[in-house]
Amino acid sequence: PPPPPPPLPAGLTSLRKLSLAGNGIAQLDAGIFSGLGSLEILIVTSNPLADLHPAVFRGLSSLQELWLYRNSIASLDANLFNGLSSLRLVVLDYNGIAALPLGIFSGLSSLEQVWMSYNQLTTLSTGLLSDVPGLKILWLAYNQIAALPPDVFEGLGSLESLCLDYNQIEALPSSTAGLTSLQFLSAIGNPGLRTVPAYVTVLPALTQLRVKYD
């Protein structure tokens, strides 16, 4: 296997932004970012990174943005984001993630944006999103989602933008009715989705609705 990247230089305690994009990184060990308690933005994109140690982000209590798109990540540990209480945005587009483990968003009370398009997701577990009631943007386009639990969006009263394009969804879950802040809803490219429930068309904040019946 390729060797892990060398340790980061010591003395970067005031560092706010770190980019490791396009460096051929295939592995990140636990503790590699220790000592970067002031880091707010971490970019590890466009690498052959396949596995993330459950403790790789430990100590990044100030981290607000985590960019991990265009890697080769297939799975995420339920404890991966533990301690990232300041995290507002996580971007995991263009990976091979097949499932999100229950509890992965536990403790992320500041999380507002989750970008998970172009993965291999087939569903979202009941209760998965209950830990992030402040979520505003959720993009799940170009996955393999066939069905969503009826209560999957329960408690997401702050959600403003939801994209479910190009999946295999046949029905919008009933908890969509509770998305009272939703402004943008897109579900084009779902061949089995033949109707939009009436409760969607009367969502009070909805200004953009995109559906396409083939």
Short mmCIF file of C-alpha atoms in Angstrom, two decimals:
data_model
loop_
_atom_site.label_atom_id
_atom_site.label_comp_id
_atom_site.label_asym_id
_atom_site.label_seq_id
_atom_site.Cartn_x
_atom_site.Cartn_y
_atom_site.Cartn_z
CA PRO A 1 0.00 0.00 0.00
CA PRO A 2 1.14 3.59 -0.54
CA PRO A 3 2.83 5.23 2.44
CA PRO A 4 0.75 7.65 4.51
CA PRO A 5 1.44 11.38 4.13
CA PRO A 6 4.16 12.76 6.39
CA PRO A 7 3.13 14.39 9.67
CA LEU A 8 2.12 18.01 9.43
CA PRO A 9 4.75 20.52 10.56
CA ALA A 10 4.62 21.43 14.22
CA GLY A 11 3.67 24.91 15.38
CA LEU A 12 0.55 25.41 13.21
CA THR A 13 -1.70 26.05 16.17
CA SER A 14 -3.16 29.24 14.62
CA LEU A 15 -3.87 27.72 11.21
CA ARG A 16 -7.43 28.45 10.01
CA LYS A 17 -7.50 26.78 6.57
CA LEU A 18 -5.69 23.73 5.24
CA SER A 19 -5.92 22.29 1.73
CA LEU A 20 -4.52 18.87 0.84
CA ALA A 21 -6.36 18.65 -2.49
CA GLY A 22 -4.87 16.61 -5.31
CA ASN A 23 -1.94 15.21 -3.36
CA GLY A 24 -2.37 11.50 -4.10
CA ILE A 25 -3.33 10.83 -0.48
CA ALA A 26 -4.64 7.29 0.02
CA GLN A 27 -4.56 7.19 3.82
CA LEU A 28 -5.03 9.53 6.77
CA ASP A 29 -4.08 8.20 10.20
CA ALA A 30 -5.62 9.03 13.54
CA GLY A 31 -4.14 12.14 15.08
CA ILE A 32 -2.67 13.59 11.90
CA PHE A 33 -4.51 16.87 12.51
CA SER A 34 -3.88 16.98 16.26
CA GLY A 35 -2.67 20.38 17.38
CA LEU A 36 -4.80 22.22 14.81
CA GLY A 37 -7.41 23.35 17.29
CA SER A 38 -7.98 26.64 15.44
CA LEU A 39 -8.59 25.04 12.03
CA GLU A 40 -11.90 26.15 10.50
CA ILE A 41 -11.69 24.81 6.93
CA LEU A 42 -10.20 21.46 5.89
CA ILE A 43 -10.05 20.46 2.21
CA VAL A 44 -9.03 16.91 1.33
CA THR A 45 -10.44 16.55 -2.18
CA SER A 46 -9.44 14.79 -5.40
CA ASN A 47 -7.31 12.12 -3.77
CA PRO A 48 -7.40 8.29 -3.93
CA LEU A 49 -8.47 8.34 -0.28
CA ALA A 50 -10.51 5.20 0.44
CA ASP A 51 -10.63 4.84 4.23
CA LEU A 52 -10.99 7.34 7.04
CA HIS A 53 -9.86 6.33 10.51
CA PRO A 54 -12.68 6.93 13.02
CA ALA A 55 -10.42 9.30 14.99
CA VAL A 56 -8.84 11.15 12.07
CA PHE A 57 -10.63 14.43 12.81
CA ARG A 58 -10.33 14.33 16.60
CA GLY A 59 -9.32 17.63 18.16
CA LEU A 60 -10.74 19.82 15.38
CA SER A 61 -13.28 21.48 17.65
CA SER A 62 -13.21 24.73 15.64
CA LEU A 63 -13.74 23.08 12.25
CA GLN A 64 -16.63 24.62 10.31
CA GLU A 65 -16.17 23.25 6.78
CA LEU A 66 -15.05 19.75 5.78
CA TRP A 67 -14.53 19.13 2.06
CA LEU A 68 -14.03 15.47 1.05
CA TYR A 69 -15.41 15.28 -2.48
CA ARG A 70 -13.86 13.31 -5.36
CA ASN A 71 -12.16 10.65 -3.29
CA SER A 72 -12.75 6.87 -3.18
CA ILE A 73 -14.47 6.68 0.19
CA ALA A 74 -16.82 3.69 0.40
CA SER A 75 -17.91 3.81 4.05
CA LEU A 76 -18.00 6.13 7.05
CA ASP A 77 -17.65 5.18 10.70
CA ALA A 78 -20.49 6.30 12.98
CA ASN A 79 -17.96 8.11 15.21
CA LEU A 80 -16.12 9.89 12.41
CA PHE A 81 -17.47 13.35 13.22
CA ASN A 82 -17.38 13.06 17.00
CA GLY A 83 -16.31 16.30 18.63
CA LEU A 84 -16.82 18.47 15.55
CA SER A 85 -19.34 20.64 17.37
CA SER A 86 -18.65 23.69 15.18
CA LEU A 87 -19.12 21.89 11.86
CA ARG A 88 -21.52 23.74 9.54
CA LEU A 89 -20.81 22.09 6.18
CA VAL A 90 -19.71 18.65 5.03
CA VAL A 91 -19.17 17.86 1.34
CA LEU A 92 -18.86 14.20 0.32
CA ASP A 93 -19.93 14.32 -3.34
CA TYR A 94 -18.33 11.96 -5.86
CA ASN A 95 -17.35 9.07 -3.60
CA GLY A 96 -18.66 5.51 -3.34
CA ILE A 97 -20.53 5.74 -0.04
CA ALA A 98 -23.28 3.13 0.20
CA ALA A 99 -24.73 3.95 3.61
CA LEU A 100 -24.73 6.55 6.37
CA PRO A 101 -24.54 4.87 9.78
CA LEU A 102 -27.04 5.86 12.43
CA GLY A 103 -25.50 8.36 14.82
CA ILE A 104 -22.96 9.80 12.40
CA PHE A 105 -24.45 13.27 12.86
CA SER A 106 -24.75 13.00 16.64
CA GLY A 107 -23.50 16.11 18.41
CA LEU A 108 -23.31 18.19 15.24
CA SER A 109 -25.68 20.84 16.50
CA SER A 110 -24.22 23.49 14.16
CA LEU A 111 -24.51 21.46 10.95
CA GLU A 112 -26.38 23.33 8.20
CA GLN A 113 -25.29 21.73 4.92
CA VAL A 114 -24.80 18.12 3.81
CA TRP A 115 -23.75 17.43 0.20
CA MET A 116 -23.83 13.73 -0.71
CA SER A 117 -24.52 13.61 -4.46
CA TYR A 118 -22.88 11.07 -6.75
CA ASN A 119 -22.56 8.24 -4.23
CA GLN A 120 -24.15 4.80 -3.84
CA LEU A 121 -26.75 5.49 -1.15
CA THR A 122 -29.86 3.31 -1.29
CA THR A 123 -31.80 4.84 1.63
CA LEU A 124 -31.52 6.94 4.79
CA SER A 125 -32.24 5.35 8.15
CA THR A 126 -35.07 6.49 10.38
CA GLY A 127 -33.63 8.90 12.93
CA LEU A 128 -30.47 9.63 10.94
CA LEU A 129 -31.27 13.32 10.56
CA SER A 130 -32.89 13.84 13.96
CA ASP A 131 -29.54 15.00 15.36
CA VAL A 132 -29.35 17.97 12.99
CA PRO A 133 -32.57 19.99 13.40
CA GLY A 134 -30.79 23.09 12.08
CA LEU A 135 -30.00 21.50 8.70
CA LYS A 136 -30.74 23.90 5.83
CA ILE A 137 -29.36 22.18 2.72
CA LEU A 138 -29.47 18.47 1.87
CA TRP A 139 -28.37 17.29 -1.59
CA LEU A 140 -28.62 13.59 -2.42
CA ALA A 141 -28.72 13.63 -6.23
CA TYR A 142 -27.32 10.80 -8.34
CA ASN A 143 -27.49 8.05 -5.77
CA GLN A 144 -29.47 4.79 -5.82
CA ILE A 145 -32.15 5.70 -3.30
CA ALA A 146 -35.22 3.57 -3.90
CA ALA A 147 -37.25 4.37 -0.79
CA LEU A 148 -37.15 6.71 2.17
CA PRO A 149 -38.74 6.00 5.58
CA PRO A 150 -41.95 8.01 6.11
CA ASP A 151 -40.47 9.96 9.03
CA VAL A 152 -36.97 10.52 7.61
CA PHE A 153 -37.39 14.32 7.43
CA GLU A 154 -39.17 14.65 10.78
CA GLY A 155 -37.94 17.61 12.82
CA LEU A 156 -36.19 19.35 9.91
CA GLY A 157 -38.19 22.54 10.21
CA SER A 158 -35.18 24.61 9.15
CA LEU A 159 -34.52 22.75 5.88
CA GLU A 160 -34.57 25.16 2.93
CA SER A 161 -33.17 23.15 0.01
CA LEU A 162 -33.67 19.45 -0.78
CA CYS A 163 -32.40 17.77 -3.94
CA LEU A 164 -33.28 14.13 -4.68
CA ASP A 165 -32.59 14.16 -8.43
CA TYR A 166 -31.73 11.00 -10.35
CA ASN A 167 -32.49 8.29 -7.85
CA GLN A 168 -35.09 5.49 -7.91
CA ILE A 169 -37.61 7.13 -5.58
CA GLU A 170 -41.26 6.27 -6.21
CA ALA A 171 -42.86 8.36 -3.46
CA LEU A 172 -41.92 11.34 -1.35
CA PRO A 173 -42.01 10.47 2.37
CA SER A 174 -44.92 11.81 4.39
CA SER A 175 -42.57 13.80 6.64
CA THR A 176 -41.97 16.11 3.67
CA ALA A 177 -45.20 17.78 4.83
CA GLY A 178 -43.39 19.11 7.89
CA LEU A 179 -40.67 20.95 5.96
CA THR A 180 -42.19 24.35 6.65
CA SER A 181 -39.05 26.31 5.69
CA LEU A 182 -38.45 24.42 2.43
CA GLN A 183 -37.95 26.80 -0.50
CA PHE A 184 -36.40 24.47 -3.12
CA LEU A 185 -37.42 20.87 -3.81
CA SER A 186 -36.12 18.93 -6.81
CA ALA A 187 -36.82 15.29 -7.63
CA ILE A 188 -36.32 15.03 -11.39
CA GLY A 189 -34.90 11.84 -12.86
CA ASN A 190 -36.85 9.44 -10.62
CA PRO A 191 -38.71 7.27 -13.18
CA GLY A 192 -41.17 5.81 -10.65
CA LEU A 193 -42.20 9.13 -9.12
CA ARG A 194 -45.51 9.75 -10.86
CA THR A 195 -47.27 12.16 -8.51
CA VAL A 196 -46.49 14.92 -6.04
CA PRO A 197 -48.58 14.77 -2.87
CA ALA A 198 -50.91 17.68 -2.24
CA TYR A 199 -49.17 18.54 1.01
CA VAL A 200 -46.02 19.33 -0.96
CA THR A 201 -47.73 21.84 -3.22
CA VAL A 202 -48.96 23.81 -0.21
CA LEU A 203 -45.70 24.01 1.71
CA PRO A 204 -45.70 27.62 2.94
CA ALA A 205 -42.16 28.63 1.94
CA LEU A 206 -41.83 26.63 -1.31
CA THR A 207 -40.81 28.80 -4.27
CA GLN A 208 -39.17 26.21 -6.57
CA LEU A 209 -40.51 22.72 -7.31
CA ARG A 210 -38.82 20.56 -9.96
CA VAL A 211 -40.32 17.27 -11.06
CA LYS A 212 -40.36 15.52 -14.41
CA TYR A 213 -42.60 12.63 -15.41
CA ASP A 214 -41.11 10.54 -18.23
#
